[in-house]
Tab-separated table of C-alpha atoms in Angstrom:
chain	number	residue	atom	x	y	z
A	5	UNK	CA	-68.754	83.421	-4.564
A	6	UNK	CA	-66.523	85.700	-6.838
A	7	UNK	CA	-68.346	88.313	-8.212
A	8	UNK	CA	-68.287	87.728	-12.340
A	9	UNK	CA	-69.583	91.509	-12.817
A	10	UNK	CA	-66.638	93.417	-13.985
A	11	UNK	CA	-65.207	95.750	-12.204
A	12	UNK	CA	-65.264	99.313	-12.826
A	13	UNK	CA	-61.208	99.212	-13.800
A	14	UNK	CA	-61.262	96.518	-15.813
A	15	UNK	CA	-63.861	98.465	-17.930
A	16	UNK	CA	-61.985	101.577	-18.778
A	17	UNK	CA	-59.480	99.777	-21.160
A	18	UNK	CA	-62.627	97.769	-23.293
A	19	UNK	CA	-64.584	101.339	-22.930
A	20	UNK	CA	-61.409	102.988	-24.568
A	21	UNK	CA	-60.653	100.533	-27.188
A	22	UNK	CA	-64.099	100.445	-28.149
A	23	UNK	CA	-64.315	104.218	-28.440
A	24	UNK	CA	-61.323	104.081	-30.657
A	25	UNK	CA	-63.378	102.154	-33.288
A	26	UNK	CA	-66.299	105.110	-33.505
A	27	UNK	CA	-66.253	106.284	-37.042
A	28	UNK	CA	-66.867	109.771	-35.008
A	29	UNK	CA	-63.537	109.213	-33.422
A	30	UNK	CA	-61.677	108.504	-36.869
A	31	UNK	CA	-63.283	112.133	-38.238
A	32	UNK	CA	-62.150	113.767	-34.926
A	33	UNK	CA	-58.593	112.964	-35.523
A	34	UNK	CA	-58.893	113.403	-39.632
A	35	UNK	CA	-59.811	116.664	-38.660
A	36	UNK	CA	-56.835	117.417	-36.444
A	37	UNK	CA	-54.683	116.170	-38.720
A	38	UNK	CA	-55.871	118.412	-42.042
A	39	UNK	CA	-56.667	121.259	-39.901
A	40	UNK	CA	-52.918	121.454	-38.763
A	41	UNK	CA	-51.909	120.825	-42.500
A	42	UNK	CA	-53.647	123.851	-43.431
A	43	UNK	CA	-51.919	125.848	-41.057
A	44	UNK	CA	-48.887	124.358	-42.066
A	45	UNK	CA	-49.321	125.053	-45.579
A	46	UNK	CA	-49.351	128.242	-44.469
A	47	UNK	CA	-46.570	129.211	-42.098
A	48	UNK	CA	-44.756	127.084	-45.080
A	49	UNK	CA	-45.469	129.083	-47.537
A	50	UNK	CA	-44.974	132.225	-45.805
A	51	UNK	CA	-41.657	130.960	-45.177
A	52	UNK	CA	-41.064	129.520	-48.658
A	53	UNK	CA	-41.498	133.127	-50.273
A	54	UNK	CA	-39.820	135.661	-47.662
A	55	UNK	CA	-37.157	133.234	-46.051
A	56	UNK	CA	-36.077	130.581	-48.120
A	57	UNK	CA	-34.386	132.918	-50.827
A	58	UNK	CA	-32.400	134.655	-48.691
A	59	UNK	CA	-31.310	132.030	-46.213
A	60	UNK	CA	-32.050	128.853	-47.353
A	61	UNK	CA	-30.494	127.159	-43.747
A	62	UNK	CA	-32.491	129.801	-42.256
A	63	UNK	CA	-35.689	128.239	-44.093
A	64	UNK	CA	-34.686	124.516	-42.635
A	65	UNK	CA	-33.819	125.459	-39.708
A	66	UNK	CA	-37.323	126.311	-39.181
A	67	UNK	CA	-39.321	123.896	-41.646
A	68	UNK	CA	-37.892	121.272	-39.358
A	69	UNK	CA	-40.592	122.450	-36.816
A	70	UNK	CA	-42.905	123.239	-38.582
A	71	UNK	CA	-43.374	119.711	-40.512
A	72	UNK	CA	-42.685	118.050	-37.552
A	73	UNK	CA	-46.137	119.574	-36.133
A	74	UNK	CA	-47.704	118.021	-38.650
A	75	UNK	CA	-45.760	114.151	-39.458
A	76	UNK	CA	-45.736	113.341	-35.747
A	77	UNK	CA	-49.426	113.002	-35.357
A	78	UNK	CA	-48.672	110.162	-37.588
A	79	UNK	CA	-46.215	109.106	-35.342
A	80	UNK	CA	-48.885	109.668	-32.551
A	81	UNK	CA	-50.907	107.258	-34.351
A	82	UNK	CA	-48.534	104.655	-34.522
A	83	UNK	CA	-46.828	104.425	-31.022
A	84	UNK	CA	-49.447	106.155	-28.691
A	85	UNK	CA	-53.491	105.494	-30.555
A	86	UNK	CA	-52.273	102.081	-31.585
A	87	UNK	CA	-50.143	101.541	-29.393
A	88	UNK	CA	-47.745	99.657	-32.378
A	89	UNK	CA	-44.516	97.880	-31.446
A	90	UNK	CA	-41.446	98.717	-33.254
A	91	UNK	CA	-38.565	96.541	-32.634
A	92	UNK	CA	-34.861	96.574	-34.447
A	93	UNK	CA	-32.048	94.574	-35.099
A	94	UNK	CA	-29.344	96.381	-35.713
A	95	UNK	CA	-25.417	96.379	-34.165
A	96	UNK	CA	-25.717	98.848	-30.910
A	97	UNK	CA	-22.910	100.912	-32.193
A	98	UNK	CA	-24.251	102.069	-35.288
A	99	UNK	CA	-26.791	103.267	-33.173
A	100	UNK	CA	-24.805	105.415	-30.984
A	101	UNK	CA	-22.656	106.375	-33.075
A	102	UNK	CA	-24.164	107.316	-36.302
A	103	UNK	CA	-28.382	107.508	-36.022
A	104	UNK	CA	-29.842	110.527	-36.133
A	105	UNK	CA	-26.142	111.977	-36.055
A	106	UNK	CA	-25.573	112.234	-39.959
A	107	UNK	CA	-27.282	111.947	-43.191
A	108	UNK	CA	-28.245	108.858	-44.688
A	109	UNK	CA	-30.040	107.543	-47.639
A	110	UNK	CA	-32.569	104.939	-46.187
A	111	UNK	CA	-33.545	101.503	-48.308
A	112	UNK	CA	-36.483	100.153	-47.637
A	113	UNK	CA	-38.256	97.340	-49.016
A	114	UNK	CA	-42.252	98.100	-49.883
A	115	UNK	CA	-43.691	95.065	-48.473
A	116	UNK	CA	-46.411	96.473	-46.779
A	117	UNK	CA	-49.189	98.598	-46.771
A	118	UNK	CA	-48.441	101.922	-44.452
A	119	UNK	CA	-44.152	100.486	-44.052
A	120	UNK	CA	-43.480	104.677	-44.548
A	121	UNK	CA	-45.155	104.854	-41.029
A	122	UNK	CA	-43.061	102.753	-39.050
A	123	UNK	CA	-40.124	104.261	-40.798
A	124	UNK	CA	-41.292	107.372	-39.536
A	125	UNK	CA	-41.275	105.891	-35.961
A	126	UNK	CA	-37.713	105.342	-36.217
A	127	UNK	CA	-36.810	108.716	-37.413
A	128	UNK	CA	-38.651	110.510	-34.471
A	129	UNK	CA	-36.610	108.183	-31.913
A	130	UNK	CA	-33.460	109.454	-33.223
A	131	UNK	CA	-34.591	112.869	-33.826
A	132	UNK	CA	-34.259	113.587	-37.995
A	133	UNK	CA	-38.224	113.376	-38.221
A	134	UNK	CA	-38.684	117.184	-39.079
A	135	UNK	CA	-36.191	116.405	-41.574
A	136	UNK	CA	-37.274	112.986	-43.503
A	137	UNK	CA	-38.098	112.951	-46.953
A	138	UNK	CA	-38.710	110.777	-49.371
A	139	UNK	CA	-39.145	110.077	-53.367
A	140	UNK	CA	-42.479	110.726	-54.423
A	141	UNK	CA	-44.751	110.851	-57.589
A	142	UNK	CA	-44.865	114.171	-59.066
A	143	UNK	CA	-48.649	114.000	-59.496
A	144	UNK	CA	-48.900	113.700	-55.534
A	145	UNK	CA	-47.463	117.364	-55.364
A	146	UNK	CA	-50.831	118.299	-56.668
A	147	UNK	CA	-53.028	116.181	-53.727
A	148	UNK	CA	-55.082	118.738	-51.839
A	149	UNK	CA	-53.517	120.358	-48.710
A	150	UNK	CA	-50.829	117.466	-48.103
A	151	UNK	CA	-49.346	118.013	-51.449
A	152	UNK	CA	-48.258	121.828	-50.881
A	153	UNK	CA	-46.693	120.843	-47.577
A	154	UNK	CA	-44.735	117.518	-48.945
A	155	UNK	CA	-43.765	120.287	-51.591
A	156	UNK	CA	-42.284	122.733	-49.106
A	157	UNK	CA	-40.681	120.194	-47.237
A	158	UNK	CA	-38.212	119.086	-50.232
A	159	UNK	CA	-39.532	116.102	-50.938
A	160	UNK	CA	-37.888	114.580	-54.302
A	161	UNK	CA	-40.481	114.552	-56.936
A	162	UNK	CA	-40.222	112.298	-60.119
A	163	UNK	CA	-42.631	111.689	-62.838
A	164	UNK	CA	-41.419	108.156	-63.911
A	165	UNK	CA	-40.075	109.667	-67.220
A	166	UNK	CA	-36.438	109.765	-67.386
A	167	UNK	CA	-35.801	112.111	-69.484
A	168	UNK	CA	-37.815	114.415	-67.030
A	169	UNK	CA	-36.286	112.900	-63.944
A	170	UNK	CA	-32.785	113.193	-64.744
A	171	UNK	CA	-33.020	116.905	-65.542
A	172	UNK	CA	-35.098	117.613	-62.342
A	173	UNK	CA	-33.188	115.070	-59.794
A	174	UNK	CA	-30.009	116.491	-59.321
A	175	UNK	CA	-31.009	119.835	-57.987
A	176	UNK	CA	-33.541	118.169	-55.604
A	177	UNK	CA	-31.016	115.879	-54.586
A	178	UNK	CA	-28.622	118.893	-53.854
A	179	UNK	CA	-31.235	120.822	-51.614
A	180	UNK	CA	-31.018	118.020	-49.368
A	181	UNK	CA	-27.732	117.390	-48.702
A	182	UNK	CA	-26.815	121.012	-47.791
A	183	UNK	CA	-29.720	120.523	-45.009
A	184	UNK	CA	-27.614	122.179	-42.301
A	185	UNK	CA	-28.952	119.343	-39.851
A	186	UNK	CA	-29.178	115.478	-40.449
A	187	UNK	CA	-31.351	114.912	-42.778
A	188	UNK	CA	-32.901	111.264	-43.775
A	189	UNK	CA	-34.430	110.899	-47.339
A	190	UNK	CA	-36.134	107.249	-48.066
A	191	UNK	CA	-35.761	105.292	-51.205
A	192	UNK	CA	-37.756	102.257	-52.692
A	193	UNK	CA	-35.789	100.833	-55.108
A	194	UNK	CA	-38.532	98.513	-56.216
A	195	UNK	CA	-40.401	101.579	-57.253
A	196	UNK	CA	-43.756	100.170	-57.066
A	197	UNK	CA	-46.012	98.360	-54.700
A	198	UNK	CA	-45.802	94.744	-54.349
A	199	UNK	CA	-48.872	92.571	-55.995
A	200	UNK	CA	-48.858	89.200	-57.257
A	201	UNK	CA	-48.778	90.249	-61.015
A	202	UNK	CA	-46.459	92.744	-60.756
A	203	UNK	CA	-44.026	90.620	-58.579
A	204	UNK	CA	-44.552	87.823	-61.895
A	205	UNK	CA	-43.911	90.470	-64.226
A	206	UNK	CA	-40.961	91.647	-62.190
A	207	UNK	CA	-39.212	88.304	-61.916
A	208	UNK	CA	-39.729	87.975	-65.855
A	209	UNK	CA	-37.154	90.586	-66.182
A	210	UNK	CA	-35.207	88.966	-63.243
A	211	UNK	CA	-35.457	85.463	-66.040
A	212	UNK	CA	-34.592	87.535	-68.959
A	213	UNK	CA	-31.483	89.884	-67.482
A	214	UNK	CA	-30.235	86.060	-65.777
A	215	UNK	CA	-30.324	87.403	-62.357
A	216	UNK	CA	-31.697	85.815	-59.366
A	217	UNK	CA	-35.541	85.492	-58.637
A	218	UNK	CA	-36.481	87.565	-55.079
A	219	UNK	CA	-39.461	85.781	-53.208
A	220	UNK	CA	-40.734	88.439	-51.428
A	221	UNK	CA	-39.500	91.667	-53.102
A	222	UNK	CA	-39.913	92.766	-56.477
A	223	UNK	CA	-36.549	93.077	-58.585
A	224	UNK	CA	-35.258	96.640	-57.768
A	225	UNK	CA	-34.839	99.487	-60.419
A	226	UNK	CA	-31.339	100.488	-60.631
A	227	UNK	CA	-31.178	104.109	-62.282
A	228	UNK	CA	-32.777	105.950	-59.837
A	229	UNK	CA	-30.533	104.355	-57.241
A	230	UNK	CA	-27.724	105.040	-59.551
A	231	UNK	CA	-28.450	108.360	-61.176
A	232	UNK	CA	-29.071	109.748	-57.248
A	233	UNK	CA	-25.516	108.452	-55.763
A	234	UNK	CA	-23.366	110.994	-57.776
A	235	UNK	CA	-25.244	113.818	-55.879
A	236	UNK	CA	-24.925	112.216	-52.667
A	237	UNK	CA	-21.513	110.846	-52.272
A	238	UNK	CA	-19.907	113.510	-50.934
A	239	UNK	CA	-21.735	114.596	-47.951
A	240	UNK	CA	-24.136	111.604	-47.621
A	241	UNK	CA	-21.571	109.611	-45.594
A	242	UNK	CA	-24.117	106.229	-45.785
A	243	UNK	CA	-26.670	104.068	-46.601
A	244	UNK	CA	-29.000	102.447	-44.197
A	245	UNK	CA	-30.597	99.186	-45.291
A	246	UNK	CA	-34.205	99.113	-43.749
A	247	UNK	CA	-35.851	95.330	-44.016
A	248	UNK	CA	-39.568	95.296	-42.393
A	249	UNK	CA	-41.003	92.702	-40.996
A	250	UNK	CA	-44.347	92.195	-39.704
A	251	UNK	CA	-45.079	89.701	-36.832
A	252	UNK	CA	-46.848	86.873	-38.849
A	253	UNK	CA	-48.384	85.713	-35.762
A	254	UNK	CA	-50.272	89.515	-35.358
A	255	UNK	CA	-53.944	89.774	-35.933
A	256	UNK	CA	-54.446	92.823	-37.064
A	257	UNK	CA	-53.775	93.952	-40.771
A	258	UNK	CA	-50.961	95.869	-40.890
A	259	UNK	CA	-52.652	98.881	-42.943
A	260	UNK	CA	-53.631	102.592	-42.188
A	261	UNK	CA	-57.316	101.785	-40.957
A	262	UNK	CA	-55.874	99.175	-38.354
A	263	UNK	CA	-53.604	102.176	-37.073
A	264	UNK	CA	-56.738	104.609	-36.862
A	265	UNK	CA	-58.861	102.459	-35.042
A	266	UNK	CA	-56.862	101.724	-32.679
A	267	UNK	CA	-55.521	98.227	-33.364
A	268	UNK	CA	-51.829	97.064	-32.366
A	269	UNK	CA	-49.219	95.639	-34.862
A	270	UNK	CA	-45.978	94.503	-34.163
A	271	UNK	CA	-43.138	95.108	-36.407
A	272	UNK	CA	-39.144	94.732	-36.677
A	273	UNK	CA	-36.531	96.270	-38.250
A	274	UNK	CA	-33.510	94.559	-39.044
A	275	UNK	CA	-31.043	97.747	-40.107
A	276	UNK	CA	-27.880	97.723	-41.548
A	277	UNK	CA	-25.376	100.491	-42.036
A	278	UNK	CA	-23.043	101.037	-45.584
A	279	UNK	CA	-20.503	103.654	-45.725
A	280	UNK	CA	-20.832	105.116	-48.949
A	281	UNK	CA	-17.408	104.171	-49.612
A	282	UNK	CA	-18.692	101.080	-50.084
A	283	UNK	CA	-20.541	102.132	-53.485
A	284	UNK	CA	-18.865	101.240	-56.392
A	285	UNK	CA	-18.403	104.705	-58.293
A	286	UNK	CA	-19.030	102.692	-61.800
A	287	UNK	CA	-22.600	102.812	-62.740
A	288	UNK	CA	-23.231	99.191	-63.467
A	289	UNK	CA	-21.263	97.761	-60.525
A	290	UNK	CA	-23.408	100.637	-58.179
A	291	UNK	CA	-26.398	98.892	-59.712
A	292	UNK	CA	-25.203	95.199	-59.440
A	293	UNK	CA	-24.041	96.514	-55.815
A	294	UNK	CA	-28.118	97.459	-55.547
A	295	UNK	CA	-28.871	93.606	-56.604
A	296	UNK	CA	-26.955	92.309	-54.345
A	297	UNK	CA	-28.279	94.298	-51.417
A	298	UNK	CA	-32.023	92.974	-52.643
A	299	UNK	CA	-30.694	89.581	-52.774
A	300	UNK	CA	-29.737	89.211	-49.172
A	301	UNK	CA	-33.048	91.262	-48.031
A	302	UNK	CA	-34.969	88.186	-49.805
A	303	UNK	CA	-32.778	86.129	-48.292
A	304	UNK	CA	-33.430	87.571	-44.561
A	305	UNK	CA	-36.796	87.890	-44.833
A	306	UNK	CA	-37.395	84.515	-45.889
A	307	UNK	CA	-35.148	83.393	-42.932
A	308	UNK	CA	-37.899	85.283	-41.077
A	309	UNK	CA	-41.031	84.182	-42.073
A	310	UNK	CA	-39.550	80.697	-41.618
A	311	UNK	CA	-37.926	80.795	-38.632
A	312	UNK	CA	-38.829	83.953	-36.659
A	313	UNK	CA	-35.517	85.442	-36.939
A	314	UNK	CA	-33.454	87.228	-39.500
A	315	UNK	CA	-30.353	85.267	-39.475
A	316	UNK	CA	-29.748	81.653	-39.099
A	317	UNK	CA	-27.401	80.237	-36.720
A	318	UNK	CA	-24.438	80.402	-39.112
A	319	UNK	CA	-24.894	83.719	-40.201
A	320	UNK	CA	-25.199	85.372	-36.248
A	321	UNK	CA	-21.353	83.997	-36.090
A	322	UNK	CA	-20.704	85.796	-38.896
A	323	UNK	CA	-18.032	88.823	-38.284
A	324	UNK	CA	-20.152	91.759	-39.805
A	325	UNK	CA	-23.597	90.373	-37.329
A	326	UNK	CA	-21.875	89.168	-34.508
A	327	UNK	CA	-23.110	92.693	-32.388
A	328	UNK	CA	-26.588	92.728	-33.894
A	329	UNK	CA	-29.252	92.258	-30.939
A	330	UNK	CA	-33.214	93.406	-30.729
A	331	UNK	CA	-33.725	96.541	-29.389
A	332	UNK	CA	-36.675	99.584	-28.986
A	333	UNK	CA	-35.920	102.814	-29.021
A	334	UNK	CA	-37.840	104.875	-26.298
A	335	UNK	CA	-40.524	106.287	-27.720
A	336	UNK	CA	-40.247	110.518	-27.251
A	337	UNK	CA	-43.376	112.440	-25.448
A	338	UNK	CA	-43.588	115.022	-28.424
A	339	UNK	CA	-45.193	113.266	-31.155
A	340	UNK	CA	-48.230	112.854	-27.823
A	341	UNK	CA	-47.747	116.214	-26.664
A	342	UNK	CA	-48.265	117.983	-29.747
A	343	UNK	CA	-50.752	115.945	-30.966
A	344	UNK	CA	-52.641	117.173	-27.482
A	345	UNK	CA	-51.910	120.574	-28.273
A	346	UNK	CA	-53.520	120.719	-32.292
A	347	UNK	CA	-56.047	118.456	-30.346
A	348	UNK	CA	-56.886	121.106	-27.732
A	349	UNK	CA	-56.741	123.897	-30.273
A	350	UNK	CA	-58.671	122.290	-32.891
A	351	UNK	CA	-61.357	120.212	-31.138
A	352	UNK	CA	-62.169	122.072	-27.901
A	353	UNK	CA	-63.931	124.892	-29.819
A	354	UNK	CA	-65.228	122.831	-32.866
A	355	UNK	CA	-67.244	120.065	-30.573
A	356	UNK	CA	-68.545	123.955	-28.459
A	357	UNK	CA	-69.986	124.991	-31.909
A	358	UNK	CA	-71.782	121.527	-32.800
A	359	UNK	CA	-73.229	121.775	-29.399
A	360	UNK	CA	-74.289	124.870	-30.174
A	361	UNK	CA	-75.434	124.450	-33.382
A	362	UNK	CA	-77.556	120.884	-32.904
A	363	UNK	CA	-78.958	122.181	-29.543
A	364	UNK	CA	-80.375	125.113	-31.476
A	365	UNK	CA	-83.204	124.037	-33.289
A	366	UNK	CA	-81.837	125.302	-37.005
A	367	UNK	CA	-82.661	122.780	-39.026
A	368	UNK	CA	-79.851	124.448	-41.845
A	369	UNK	CA	-76.988	124.789	-39.626
A	370	UNK	CA	-78.031	121.228	-38.791
A	371	UNK	CA	-77.697	120.272	-42.266
A	372	UNK	CA	-74.637	121.852	-43.223
A	373	UNK	CA	-73.200	120.582	-40.225
A	374	UNK	CA	-73.616	116.792	-40.965
A	375	UNK	CA	-72.763	117.925	-45.024
A	376	UNK	CA	-69.393	119.188	-43.895
A	377	UNK	CA	-69.159	115.969	-41.302
A	378	UNK	CA	-69.517	113.778	-44.301
A	379	UNK	CA	-66.912	115.606	-46.327
A	380	UNK	CA	-64.929	115.143	-43.661
A	381	UNK	CA	-64.748	111.427	-43.614
A	382	UNK	CA	-64.968	111.212	-47.206
A	383	UNK	CA	-61.859	112.834	-47.482
A	384	UNK	CA	-60.248	110.682	-44.657
A	385	UNK	CA	-61.308	107.512	-47.086
A	386	UNK	CA	-59.544	109.715	-49.877
A	387	UNK	CA	-56.586	109.565	-47.997
A	388	UNK	CA	-56.527	106.149	-46.913
A	389	UNK	CA	-57.023	105.438	-50.664
A	390	UNK	CA	-53.214	106.362	-51.143
A	391	UNK	CA	-52.201	103.400	-49.172
A	392	UNK	CA	-54.606	100.859	-50.530
A	393	UNK	CA	-53.384	98.532	-53.210
A	394	UNK	CA	-56.919	98.654	-54.801
A	395	UNK	CA	-56.416	101.994	-55.779
A	396	UNK	CA	-52.360	101.963	-56.065
A	397	UNK	CA	-51.100	102.478	-60.022
A	398	UNK	CA	-50.706	99.279	-62.767
A	399	UNK	CA	-46.801	100.693	-62.831
A	400	UNK	CA	-44.649	98.036	-62.881
A	401	UNK	CA	-47.781	94.861	-64.359
A	402	UNK	CA	-45.627	94.420	-67.177
A	403	UNK	CA	-42.369	93.627	-67.870
A	404	UNK	CA	-40.286	96.201	-68.414
A	405	UNK	CA	-36.251	95.079	-69.205
A	406	UNK	CA	-35.739	98.810	-68.704
A	407	UNK	CA	-35.300	100.252	-65.808
A	408	UNK	CA	-37.399	103.915	-65.980
A	409	UNK	CA	-35.318	105.178	-62.937
A	410	UNK	CA	-37.250	104.031	-60.414
A	411	UNK	CA	-39.423	107.025	-59.795
A	412	UNK	CA	-41.153	106.521	-56.623
A	413	UNK	CA	-44.888	106.018	-55.399
A	414	UNK	CA	-45.497	107.280	-52.038
A	415	UNK	CA	-45.099	104.401	-49.508
A	416	UNK	CA	-48.336	102.766	-49.542
A	417	UNK	CA	-49.714	99.479	-49.945
A	418	UNK	CA	-47.894	96.898	-51.395
A	419	UNK	CA	-50.527	94.139	-51.466
A	420	UNK	CA	-48.778	92.009	-48.070
A	421	UNK	CA	-50.949	92.359	-44.809
A	422	UNK	CA	-49.124	90.241	-42.129
A	423	UNK	CA	-46.525	88.367	-44.356
A	424	UNK	CA	-48.384	87.176	-46.718
A	425	UNK	CA	-48.697	88.592	-49.825
A	426	UNK	CA	-52.178	89.415	-51.679
A	427	UNK	CA	-53.211	88.482	-55.290
A	428	UNK	CA	-54.435	91.065	-57.266
């Protein structure tokens, strides 16, 4: 009679899965990340004061690796901790000839809670993660601990006030295009996170302007895009149109919460490369160019939800898509190695200290330790809140016929889970 008892080997994956679900485990992950961020802040601050004023190129060379030490921990959580799959649908020639070898601006749909996270996975696999930049709300520069490193990384900060932003945008972008190594900067032209209410307001604007209505995206705000292009045109050879979709059959919510719990999510990107020369120099024509890309993006997204493929049979036969193939770029070991290093340096002495405290019989020390653990957990929840739709801004909920320049939010919750929009 065959034994119904599970073998020790079969129990290991189940125990590992259960371990990753523990709140204590997530607190340890947060401690490693936040402690690393503090160390990175100090290093970047020293470099910013003593190196950047005298040798900006050297500052950016060193800062690439310092930034990687922190950002790759997010990549570790995605591709090693949660085993999330990231598949690309691209022209292999673009990957071989351009990815990670040139400055580029990324146009990414703001359709999922943590779209930026899987974007970083691709950045790591083409070796530009240390130089991955993004448009952010200026207020995020004041987020404790992380705001400093975002500032030292030279991300682009905007206030959603065009009169102020137009004065600062050029200088910030000029810093980035002078990077000595390939740099990718992500722009979310929708300008805010997707919700049903924001989508309705956005489509009111589309109807007022006589533009085609979009099913799965907000109308792109073109002013930030058209104002950026003149500063990028000479030194940024291309734009990459990133279309992210999550497998509708995936049962796990695509959220930072799921990632921390070690739950796998399956994602796919369609990436189209456009030479910068294809973007018209005229501001109105450049705005129309962006609108057309989003109309195409919306059709591709809709096709995927209906058929499981980005392209119809007829589209696959078009010259621009004939070479497109599905592929997965191989994981690099460095995010795993980096996390293990920091975890070893931080957690071994910390766990030994906690063991000593809780076996000492000193109730004061034990109480203080518990308070600190709770504080770290609360800090973790606050960071997760940055990606939650319920904590998102009201920006974009009312029709705004005049674009304000597309100041970007930190990539975060936009109200779509597993391909299905959430109401708000």
